[in-house]
Coordinates of C-alpha atoms in Angstrom, one line a residue:
M1 CA 0.1 0.0 0.1
A2 CA 1.3 3.5 -0.9
N3 CA 2.1 6.0 2.0
L4 CA -0.7 8.1 2.9
P5 CA -0.4 11.7 2.1
D6 CA 1.9 13.5 4.3
S7 CA -1.0 15.8 5.4
L8 CA -2.9 13.1 7.2
Y9 CA -0.2 12.5 9.8
E10 CA 1.6 15.6 9.8
D11 CA -0.2 18.8 10.1
Y12 CA -3.7 18.7 11.4
S13 CA -4.4 22.3 11.6
S14 CA -6.6 22.4 8.2
Y15 CA -8.7 19.6 9.5
K16 CA -12.2 19.7 10.6
L17 CA -10.7 20.3 14.1
T18 CA -10.3 23.9 13.0
W19 CA -7.7 24.3 15.5
S20 CA -4.9 26.7 14.0
P21 CA -1.8 27.2 16.0
A22 CA -1.6 30.4 14.3
S23 CA -4.6 31.7 16.4
A24 CA -2.4 32.0 19.2
F25 CA 0.1 34.6 18.0
A26 CA -0.3 38.4 17.6
P27 CA -1.8 39.8 14.4
T28 CA 1.7 41.3 13.7
T29 CA 3.1 37.8 13.4
T30 CA 4.3 37.1 9.7
I31 CA 5.8 34.4 8.0
L32 CA 8.8 34.8 6.1
P33 CA 8.7 33.1 2.6
F34 CA 12.5 32.0 1.8
P35 CA 14.9 32.3 5.0
D36 CA 18.6 31.6 4.5
M37 CA 20.3 29.1 6.8
N38 CA 21.4 32.0 9.2
T39 CA 17.9 33.1 9.8
I40 CA 17.1 29.4 10.5
I41 CA 19.7 29.2 13.0
Q42 CA 18.6 32.4 14.5
W43 CA 15.1 31.2 14.8
I44 CA 16.4 28.2 16.7
K45 CA 18.3 30.4 19.0
D46 CA 15.1 32.6 19.6
L47 CA 13.3 29.6 20.8
H48 CA 15.0 30.0 24.0
N49 CA 14.2 34.1 24.2
E50 CA 12.2 35.0 27.3
I51 CA 10.2 37.7 25.4
P52 CA 7.0 35.6 24.3
F53 CA 6.5 37.2 20.9
I54 CA 9.9 36.5 19.8
S55 CA 10.0 32.9 20.7
D56 CA 6.6 32.2 19.4
F57 CA 7.4 34.0 16.1
A58 CA 10.6 31.9 15.8
L59 CA 8.4 28.6 16.6
Q60 CA 5.8 29.6 13.8
N61 CA 8.4 30.0 11.4
L62 CA 10.3 26.8 12.0
V63 CA 7.1 25.0 11.9
T64 CA 5.9 26.5 8.7
H65 CA 9.5 25.6 7.0
R66 CA 9.8 22.4 8.9
N67 CA 9.9 20.4 5.5
T68 CA 11.8 22.7 3.4
Y69 CA 15.2 22.3 5.2
E70 CA 16.4 18.7 5.4
I71 CA 19.1 19.8 8.0
L72 CA 16.4 21.4 10.3
P73 CA 16.0 18.1 12.5
L74 CA 19.7 18.1 12.8
L75 CA 20.2 21.6 13.9
L76 CA 17.5 21.3 16.4
W77 CA 19.2 18.4 18.0
K78 CA 22.5 19.7 18.1
S79 CA 21.8 23.2 19.1
P80 CA 22.5 23.6 23.2
S81 CA 19.5 22.6 25.2
T82 CA 16.8 23.2 22.3
V83 CA 15.5 19.7 22.8
T84 CA 15.4 20.0 26.3
M85 CA 13.2 23.2 26.2
M86 CA 10.9 21.5 23.5
L87 CA 10.4 18.6 26.1
Q88 CA 9.8 21.0 29.0
E89 CA 7.2 22.7 26.8
I90 CA 5.3 19.2 26.4
V91 CA 5.7 18.4 30.1
K92 CA 4.2 21.8 30.9
I93 CA 1.0 20.7 29.1
Y94 CA 0.2 17.5 31.1
P95 CA -1.5 19.4 33.9
H96 CA -4.1 20.9 31.1
I97 CA -4.8 17.3 29.5
L98 CA -6.7 16.4 32.6
R99 CA -9.8 18.9 32.0
P100 CA -11.3 20.6 28.9
V101 CA -9.6 23.5 27.4
H102 CA -12.1 26.2 26.2
S103 CA -9.6 28.8 25.5
Q104 CA -7.5 29.1 22.3
D105 CA -4.7 31.0 23.8
G106 CA -1.7 30.0 25.9
T107 CA 0.0 26.7 26.2
P108 CA -1.9 24.2 23.9
P109 CA -1.0 25.9 20.6
R110 CA 2.6 26.2 21.6
A111 CA 2.8 22.5 22.7
Y112 CA 0.9 21.5 19.5
N113 CA 3.8 23.4 17.2
I114 CA 6.4 21.8 19.4
L115 CA 4.9 18.5 18.4
L116 CA 5.2 19.2 14.8
L117 CA 8.8 20.0 15.2
F118 CA 9.3 16.6 16.9
Q119 CA 7.6 15.1 13.9
C120 CA 10.7 16.2 11.7
I121 CA 13.1 14.9 14.3
A122 CA 11.3 11.4 14.3
D123 CA 11.4 11.5 10.6
H124 CA 15.1 12.1 10.0
P125 CA 17.0 8.9 9.7
V126 CA 19.8 10.1 11.9
T127 CA 18.1 12.3 14.6
R128 CA 15.2 9.4 14.6
G129 CA 18.1 7.0 16.3
Y130 CA 19.0 9.8 18.7
F131 CA 15.3 10.3 19.3
L132 CA 14.5 6.5 20.0
K133 CA 17.9 6.1 22.1
A134 CA 16.6 8.9 24.4
E135 CA 13.4 7.1 24.7
M136 CA 11.7 10.4 24.0
P137 CA 8.2 8.8 22.6
H138 CA 7.5 8.1 26.3
Y139 CA 6.9 12.1 26.8
L140 CA 4.2 11.7 24.0
F141 CA 2.4 8.7 25.0
P142 CA 0.4 10.7 27.8
L143 CA -0.9 13.0 25.1
V144 CA -1.9 10.0 23.0
N145 CA -3.7 8.7 26.0
I146 CA -5.9 11.9 26.8
D147 CA -9.3 10.9 28.0
L148 CA -11.2 14.1 26.7
T149 CA -12.2 15.1 23.3
D150 CA -12.6 18.9 23.1
K151 CA -10.8 20.1 20.0
P152 CA -7.5 21.6 21.4
L153 CA -6.6 18.4 23.4
E154 CA -7.7 16.2 20.2
C155 CA -5.2 18.4 18.3
L156 CA -2.6 17.3 20.9
R157 CA -3.7 14.0 20.5
L158 CA -3.3 14.0 16.6
G159 CA 0.2 15.7 17.1
A160 CA 1.6 13.1 19.3
L161 CA 0.4 10.3 17.1
G162 CA 1.9 12.0 14.2
V163 CA 5.4 11.9 15.7
L164 CA 4.8 8.2 16.1
A165 CA 3.9 7.8 12.5
H166 CA 6.8 9.6 11.6
M167 CA 8.9 7.1 13.2
L168 CA 7.5 4.7 11.0
K169 CA 7.8 6.3 7.5
A170 CA 9.1 4.4 4.7
P171 CA 11.8 2.9 4.9
I172 CA 10.6 1.7 8.0
D173 CA 13.2 1.5 10.6
G174 CA 13.3 -2.0 12.8
A175 CA 14.3 -0.1 15.8
A176 CA 11.1 2.0 15.5
V177 CA 8.9 -0.7 15.3
S178 CA 10.6 -2.7 18.2
F179 CA 10.3 0.3 20.5
L180 CA 6.8 0.7 19.7
M181 CA 5.9 -2.8 20.3
D182 CA 7.9 -2.9 23.4
N183 CA 6.4 0.0 24.8
G184 CA 2.5 -0.8 24.4
A185 CA 1.7 1.1 21.3
L186 CA -1.4 -1.1 20.8
N187 CA -2.8 0.3 24.0
Y188 CA -2.1 3.9 22.8
C189 CA -4.1 2.9 19.5
N190 CA -6.7 1.5 21.3
K191 CA -7.4 4.8 23.2
A192 CA -7.2 6.8 19.9
I193 CA -9.6 4.3 18.1
D194 CA -12.2 4.3 21.0
I195 CA -12.7 8.1 21.5
G196 CA -10.5 10.1 19.0
S197 CA -11.6 11.8 16.1
L198 CA -11.7 10.3 12.5
E199 CA -8.0 11.5 11.7
S200 CA -7.0 10.2 15.1
K201 CA -8.3 6.8 14.4
T202 CA -6.8 6.9 10.9
V203 CA -3.5 7.9 12.2
A204 CA -3.6 5.0 14.8
V205 CA -4.7 2.5 12.3
F206 CA -1.7 3.6 10.1
I207 CA 0.6 3.0 12.8
L208 CA -0.7 -0.5 13.4
N209 CA -0.6 -1.0 9.6
K210 CA 3.1 0.2 9.3
I211 CA 4.0 -2.3 12.5
L212 CA 2.1 -5.2 10.5
S213 CA 4.0 -4.4 7.3
T214 CA 7.2 -5.4 9.0
D215 CA 8.3 -9.1 9.8
E216 CA 9.4 -8.7 13.1
G217 CA 5.8 -6.6 13.8
L218 CA 3.8 -9.2 12.0
Q219 CA 5.5 -11.9 14.1
Y220 CA 5.0 -9.9 17.4
C221 CA 1.4 -9.5 16.7
C222 CA 0.7 -13.0 15.9
L223 CA 2.8 -14.7 18.6
L224 CA 0.2 -14.8 21.4
A225 CA -3.6 -15.0 21.2
D226 CA -4.3 -12.1 23.4
R227 CA -2.1 -9.8 21.2
F228 CA -4.2 -11.1 18.1
F229 CA -7.4 -10.5 19.5
V230 CA -6.5 -7.0 20.9
I231 CA -5.7 -6.1 17.4
D232 CA -8.7 -7.9 16.1
S233 CA -11.1 -5.9 18.4
L234 CA -9.5 -2.6 17.4
L235 CA -10.1 -3.3 13.5
K236 CA -13.6 -4.4 14.3
K237 CA -14.2 -1.3 16.4
V238 CA -13.0 0.7 13.4
L239 CA -15.3 -1.5 10.9
M240 CA -18.3 -0.7 13.1
Y241 CA -17.3 3.1 13.0
L242 CA -17.1 3.2 9.3
S243 CA -20.4 1.4 9.0
S244 CA -22.1 4.1 11.1
M245 CA -20.8 6.9 8.7
T246 CA -22.9 8.4 6.0
N247 CA -19.9 8.6 3.9
P248 CA -17.2 6.2 5.2
C249 CA -13.6 7.3 5.1
P250 CA -11.9 5.4 2.2
S251 CA -8.3 5.8 3.3
L252 CA -9.1 4.6 6.7
F253 CA -10.9 1.4 5.1
N254 CA -8.0 0.7 3.0
L255 CA -5.8 0.6 6.0
V256 CA -8.2 -1.6 8.1
A257 CA -8.4 -4.0 5.0
G258 CA -4.6 -4.0 4.4
C259 CA -4.1 -5.0 8.2
Y260 CA -6.6 -8.0 7.9
A261 CA -4.5 -9.1 4.8
K262 CA -1.2 -8.8 6.6
L263 CA -2.5 -10.7 9.5
S264 CA -3.8 -13.4 7.4
Q265 CA -0.4 -13.9 6.2
K266 CA 0.3 -16.1 9.5
S267 CA -1.0 -19.5 9.8
R268 CA -1.7 -19.0 13.5
A269 CA -3.7 -15.6 12.9
R270 CA -5.5 -17.4 9.9
K271 CA -6.8 -20.0 12.4
W272 CA -8.1 -17.1 14.7
L273 CA -9.7 -15.2 11.7
W274 CA -11.5 -18.6 10.9
R275 CA -13.1 -18.6 14.3
V276 CA -14.0 -14.9 14.4
P277 CA -13.9 -13.4 10.9
P278 CA -14.4 -9.8 10.2
L279 CA -17.9 -10.2 8.9
M280 CA -18.4 -6.7 7.8
L281 CA -15.4 -6.9 5.6
L282 CA -16.6 -9.9 3.9
N283 CA -20.2 -9.4 3.3
G284 CA -21.6 -6.3 1.4
T285 CA -21.5 -3.7 4.2
F286 CA -18.6 -1.8 2.3
A287 CA -19.3 -2.8 -1.2
N288 CA -19.4 0.8 -2.5
L289 CA -15.7 1.3 -0.9
L290 CA -14.5 -1.9 -2.4
A291 CA -15.8 -1.2 -5.9
E292 CA -14.0 2.2 -5.8
D293 CA -10.8 0.9 -4.3
P294 CA -8.9 -1.6 -6.1
D295 CA -6.2 -2.0 -3.6
A296 CA -8.8 -2.5 -0.6
A297 CA -10.6 -5.1 -2.9
N298 CA -7.4 -6.9 -3.5
Y299 CA -6.6 -6.8 0.3
R300 CA -10.0 -8.4 0.9
K301 CA -9.6 -11.3 -1.9
Q302 CA -6.3 -12.0 -0.1
L303 CA -7.7 -12.2 3.3
I304 CA -10.5 -14.8 1.8
L305 CA -8.0 -16.7 -0.2
N306 CA -5.7 -17.2 3.0
M307 CA -8.7 -18.1 5.1
R308 CA -9.7 -20.8 2.4
S309 CA -6.5 -22.2 2.7
M310 CA -7.4 -23.3 6.3
V311 CA -10.0 -25.5 5.0
M312 CA -7.9 -26.9 2.2
N313 CA -5.1 -27.9 4.5

């Protein structure tokens, strides 16, 4: 399956949540269109400035240009105390995730922009290694695990999920897969799928799909019955959610179908799938989506063929 568009798991400010980080900044804040390297370096230094406007101006510009300069993740990582400051901004938001956030000013949008910078750090093949070695995703798990669904907090959930998703962008890093499996990524995906927005659910299933795309991830998820049934339960929740939508999301459905096709590659998983099949994927519930998405239809066909092999054997 082709990678999802970057915008789906990278920058959520344009989605239905209508939570724009820029809303927190003064009207005079401007985005410079073509900064040179000296300007980028100065913005990184300005992140530490005690004057809020200067710091916020630098942060917003770095976020805007984070995909323009491949060296930005290395500059952020190597800059003295910058990553420490970014982590402090994440920790500062923890008290706010225990209650609804009604205001669109203050800490939440700044933490969201910090998460966008962490996404480019998690994406870069060099800084990703540093990021994992320092076990920094642990600082993001509380944001994925938020129990509330109001829009500012949901954006924080999406931003944190986006960092995890960037850890798994192609080519997939085996160390990133192992880290997520060893540290309960499935449980955090569960929370996002249970109460998260459509975008949150999609990114959570994207993470699961990427894990299942690797030999070690597939082996891990199918090794024990408990793990398989947790995943099966998650995917069936998503199918139920999709079936309740007037216009089901094609990309989310494609990811779910891909997950089941991957699971069916393992003989142990096929045995369990034969016992508790994903009926809504096999019957006519999503006939329209299958007709419009050849890839999803192929995943379904592969799932059926693999399940039938149980009878033939």
